[in-house]
PDB file of C-alpha atoms in Angstrom:
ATOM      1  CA  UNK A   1       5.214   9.298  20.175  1.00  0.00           C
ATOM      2  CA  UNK A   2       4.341   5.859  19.365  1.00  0.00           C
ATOM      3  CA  UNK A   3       2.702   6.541  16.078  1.00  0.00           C
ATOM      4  CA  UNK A   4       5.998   8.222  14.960  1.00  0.00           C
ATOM      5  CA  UNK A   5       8.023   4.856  15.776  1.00  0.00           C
ATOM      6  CA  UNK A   6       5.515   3.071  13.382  1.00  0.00           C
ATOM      7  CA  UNK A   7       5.646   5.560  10.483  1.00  0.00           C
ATOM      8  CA  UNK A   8       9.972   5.684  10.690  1.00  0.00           C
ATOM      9  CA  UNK A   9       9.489   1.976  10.724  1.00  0.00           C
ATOM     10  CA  UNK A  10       7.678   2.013   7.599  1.00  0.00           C
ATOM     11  CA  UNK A  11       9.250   5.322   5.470  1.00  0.00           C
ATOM     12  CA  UNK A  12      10.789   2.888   2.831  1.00  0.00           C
ATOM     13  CA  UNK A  13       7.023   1.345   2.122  1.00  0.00           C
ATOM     14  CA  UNK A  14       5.281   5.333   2.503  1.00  0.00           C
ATOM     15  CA  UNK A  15       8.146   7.117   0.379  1.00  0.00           C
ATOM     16  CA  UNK A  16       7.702   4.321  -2.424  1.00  0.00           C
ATOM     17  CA  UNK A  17       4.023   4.810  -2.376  1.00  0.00           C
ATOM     18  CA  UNK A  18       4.472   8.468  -2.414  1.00  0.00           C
ATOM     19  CA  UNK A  19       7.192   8.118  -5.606  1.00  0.00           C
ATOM     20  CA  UNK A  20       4.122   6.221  -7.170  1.00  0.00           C
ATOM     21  CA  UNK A  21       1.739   9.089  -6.774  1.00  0.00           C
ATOM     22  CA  UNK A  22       4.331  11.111  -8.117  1.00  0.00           C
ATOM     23  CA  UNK A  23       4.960   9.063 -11.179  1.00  0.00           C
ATOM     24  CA  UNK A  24       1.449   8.412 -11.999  1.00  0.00           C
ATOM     25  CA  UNK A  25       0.679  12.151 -11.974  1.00  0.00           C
ATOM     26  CA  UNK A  26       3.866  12.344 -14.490  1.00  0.00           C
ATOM     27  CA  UNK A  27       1.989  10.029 -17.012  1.00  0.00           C
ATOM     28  CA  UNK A  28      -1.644  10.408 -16.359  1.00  0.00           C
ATOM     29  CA  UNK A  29      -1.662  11.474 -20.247  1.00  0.00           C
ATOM     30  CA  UNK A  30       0.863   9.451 -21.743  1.00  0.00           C
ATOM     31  CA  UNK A  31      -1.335   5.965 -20.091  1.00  0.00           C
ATOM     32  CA  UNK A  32      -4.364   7.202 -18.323  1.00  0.00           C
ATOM     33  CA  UNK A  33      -5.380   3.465 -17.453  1.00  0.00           C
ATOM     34  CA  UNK A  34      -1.999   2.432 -16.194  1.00  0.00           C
ATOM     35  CA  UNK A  35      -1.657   5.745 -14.134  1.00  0.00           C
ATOM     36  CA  UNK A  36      -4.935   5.338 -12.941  1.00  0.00           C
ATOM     37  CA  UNK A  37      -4.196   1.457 -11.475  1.00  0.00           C
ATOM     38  CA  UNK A  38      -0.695   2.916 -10.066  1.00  0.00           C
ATOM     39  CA  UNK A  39      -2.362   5.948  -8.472  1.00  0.00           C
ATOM     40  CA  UNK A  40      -5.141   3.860  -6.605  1.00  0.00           C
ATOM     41  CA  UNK A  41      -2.175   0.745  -5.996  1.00  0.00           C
ATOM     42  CA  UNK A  42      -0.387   4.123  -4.332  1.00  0.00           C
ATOM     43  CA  UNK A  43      -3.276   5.374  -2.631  1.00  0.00           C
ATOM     44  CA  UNK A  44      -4.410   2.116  -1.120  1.00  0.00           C
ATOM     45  CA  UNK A  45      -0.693   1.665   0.243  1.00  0.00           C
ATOM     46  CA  UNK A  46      -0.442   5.017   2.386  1.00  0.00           C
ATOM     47  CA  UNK A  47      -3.795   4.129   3.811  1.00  0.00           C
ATOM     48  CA  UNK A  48      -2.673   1.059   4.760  1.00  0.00           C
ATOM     49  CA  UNK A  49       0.569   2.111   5.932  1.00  0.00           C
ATOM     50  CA  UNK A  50      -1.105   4.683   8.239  1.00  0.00           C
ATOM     51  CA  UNK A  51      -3.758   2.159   9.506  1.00  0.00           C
ATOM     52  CA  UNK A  52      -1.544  -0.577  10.310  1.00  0.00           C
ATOM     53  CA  UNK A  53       1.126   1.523  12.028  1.00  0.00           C
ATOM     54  CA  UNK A  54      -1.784   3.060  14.267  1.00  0.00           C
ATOM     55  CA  UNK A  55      -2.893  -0.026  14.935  1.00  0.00           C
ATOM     56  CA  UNK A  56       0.332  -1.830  15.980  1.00  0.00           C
ATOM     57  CA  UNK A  57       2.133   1.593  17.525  1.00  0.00           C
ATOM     58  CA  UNK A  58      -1.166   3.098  19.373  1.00  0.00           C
ATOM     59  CA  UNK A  59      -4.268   1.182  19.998  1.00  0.00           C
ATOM     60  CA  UNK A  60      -2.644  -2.429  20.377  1.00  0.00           C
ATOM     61  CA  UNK A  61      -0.069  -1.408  23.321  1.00  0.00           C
ATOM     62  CA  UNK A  62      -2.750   0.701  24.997  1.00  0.00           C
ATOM     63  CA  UNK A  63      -5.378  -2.365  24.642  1.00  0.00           C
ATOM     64  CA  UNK A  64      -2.987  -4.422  26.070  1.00  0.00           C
ATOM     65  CA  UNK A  65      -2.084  -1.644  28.909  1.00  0.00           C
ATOM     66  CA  UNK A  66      -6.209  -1.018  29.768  1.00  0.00           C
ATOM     67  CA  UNK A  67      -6.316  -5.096  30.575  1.00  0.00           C
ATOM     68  CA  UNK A  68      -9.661  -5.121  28.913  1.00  0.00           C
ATOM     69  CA  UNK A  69      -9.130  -7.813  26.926  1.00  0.00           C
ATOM     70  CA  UNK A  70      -7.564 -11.447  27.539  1.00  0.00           C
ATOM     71  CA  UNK A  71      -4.374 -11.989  26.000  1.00  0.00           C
ATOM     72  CA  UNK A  72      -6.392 -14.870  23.637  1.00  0.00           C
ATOM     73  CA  UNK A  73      -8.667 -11.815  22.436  1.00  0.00           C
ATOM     74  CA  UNK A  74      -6.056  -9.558  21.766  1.00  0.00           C
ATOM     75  CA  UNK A  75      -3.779 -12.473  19.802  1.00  0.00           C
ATOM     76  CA  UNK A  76      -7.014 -13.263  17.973  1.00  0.00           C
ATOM     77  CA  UNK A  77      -7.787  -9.547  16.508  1.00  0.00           C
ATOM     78  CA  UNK A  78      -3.659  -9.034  15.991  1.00  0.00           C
ATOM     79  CA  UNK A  79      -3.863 -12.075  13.680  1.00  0.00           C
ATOM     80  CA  UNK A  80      -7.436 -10.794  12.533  1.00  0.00           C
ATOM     81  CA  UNK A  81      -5.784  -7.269  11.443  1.00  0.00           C
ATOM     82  CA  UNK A  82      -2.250  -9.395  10.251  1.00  0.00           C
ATOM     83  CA  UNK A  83      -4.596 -11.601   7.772  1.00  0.00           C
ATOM     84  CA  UNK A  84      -6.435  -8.225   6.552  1.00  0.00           C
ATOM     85  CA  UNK A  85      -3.189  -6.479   6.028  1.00  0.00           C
ATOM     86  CA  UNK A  86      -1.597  -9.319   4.277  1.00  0.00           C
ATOM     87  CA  UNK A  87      -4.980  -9.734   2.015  1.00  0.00           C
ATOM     88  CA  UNK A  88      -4.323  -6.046   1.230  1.00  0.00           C
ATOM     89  CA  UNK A  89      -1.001  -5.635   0.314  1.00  0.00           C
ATOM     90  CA  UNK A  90      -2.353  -8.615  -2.077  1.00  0.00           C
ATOM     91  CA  UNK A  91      -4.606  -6.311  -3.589  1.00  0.00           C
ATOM     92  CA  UNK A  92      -1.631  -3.933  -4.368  1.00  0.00           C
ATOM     93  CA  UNK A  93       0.932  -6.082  -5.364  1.00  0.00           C
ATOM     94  CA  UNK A  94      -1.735  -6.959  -8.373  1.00  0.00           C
ATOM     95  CA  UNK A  95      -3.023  -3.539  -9.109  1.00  0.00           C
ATOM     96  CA  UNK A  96       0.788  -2.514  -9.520  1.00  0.00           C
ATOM     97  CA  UNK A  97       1.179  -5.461 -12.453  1.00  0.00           C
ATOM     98  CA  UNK A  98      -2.229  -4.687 -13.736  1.00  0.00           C
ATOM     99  CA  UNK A  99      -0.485  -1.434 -14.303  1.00  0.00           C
ATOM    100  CA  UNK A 100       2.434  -2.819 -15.707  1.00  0.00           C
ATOM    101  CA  UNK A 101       0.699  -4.743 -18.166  1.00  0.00           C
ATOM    102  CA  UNK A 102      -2.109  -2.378 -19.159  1.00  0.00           C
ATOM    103  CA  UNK A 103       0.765  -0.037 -19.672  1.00  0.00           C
ATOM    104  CA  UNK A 104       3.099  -2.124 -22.325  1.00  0.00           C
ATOM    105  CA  UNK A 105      -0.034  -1.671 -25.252  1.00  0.00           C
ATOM    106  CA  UNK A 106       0.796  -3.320 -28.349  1.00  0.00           C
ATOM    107  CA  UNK A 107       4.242  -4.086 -29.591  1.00  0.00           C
ATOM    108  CA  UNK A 108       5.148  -1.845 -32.215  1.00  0.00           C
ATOM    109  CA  UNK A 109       6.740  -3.133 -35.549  1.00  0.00           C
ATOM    110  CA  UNK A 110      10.518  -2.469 -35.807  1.00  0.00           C
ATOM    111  CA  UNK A 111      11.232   0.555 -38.267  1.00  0.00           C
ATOM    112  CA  UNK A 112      13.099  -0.240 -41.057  1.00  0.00           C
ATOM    113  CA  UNK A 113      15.804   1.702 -42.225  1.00  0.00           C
ATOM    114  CA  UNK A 114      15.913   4.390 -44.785  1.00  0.00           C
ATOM    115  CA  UNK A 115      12.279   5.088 -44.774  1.00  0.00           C
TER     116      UNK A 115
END
């Protein structure tokens, strides 16, 4: 029941990434390169999403329930996975403006009238 607290808690972030799949699938053809970045910018997101919210909605309360670990140890590997998340979403943030810019191609020269 957990897991599905995490995934309501991110739906904005999953039905965005989803949109993205969507869109790149739309204009594979028109810019293969740019749907290529968005697709894997997309793709990297949902796994994310789905990691993270396991992490923080299942295994973290039960580690923290089994008394396995010391408080310290389980701070340490929260800010551990925080850091690797954060580095992540890093990673997606700039294949999403790779796309952008790999998708604008050269400007075009205005069309001049009558011809």
């Amino acid at each position: 029941m957990q897991i599905l607290y995490g995934m309501l808690a991110s739906s904005p972030q999953m039905a965005a990434a989803i949109c993205g799949v969507v869109v790149a699938a739309v204009f594979w053809r028109k810019m293969p390169g740019s749907a290529l970045l968005l697709m894997l910018a997309s793709a990297i997101e949902v796994v994310l999403l789905l990691a993270s919210g396991w992490y923080h909605f299942v295994h973290f309360p039960a580690a923290m329930q089994a008394h396995e670990q010391t408080a310290m140890e389980l701070a340490r590997h929260a800010a551990v996975v925080g850091i690797a998340t954060s580095v992540m979403q890093g990673i997606v943030f700039g294949l999403l403006v790779w796309a952008v810019a790999a998708g604008r191609g050269r400007p075009r020269p205005p069309a001049i009238p009558g011809r």
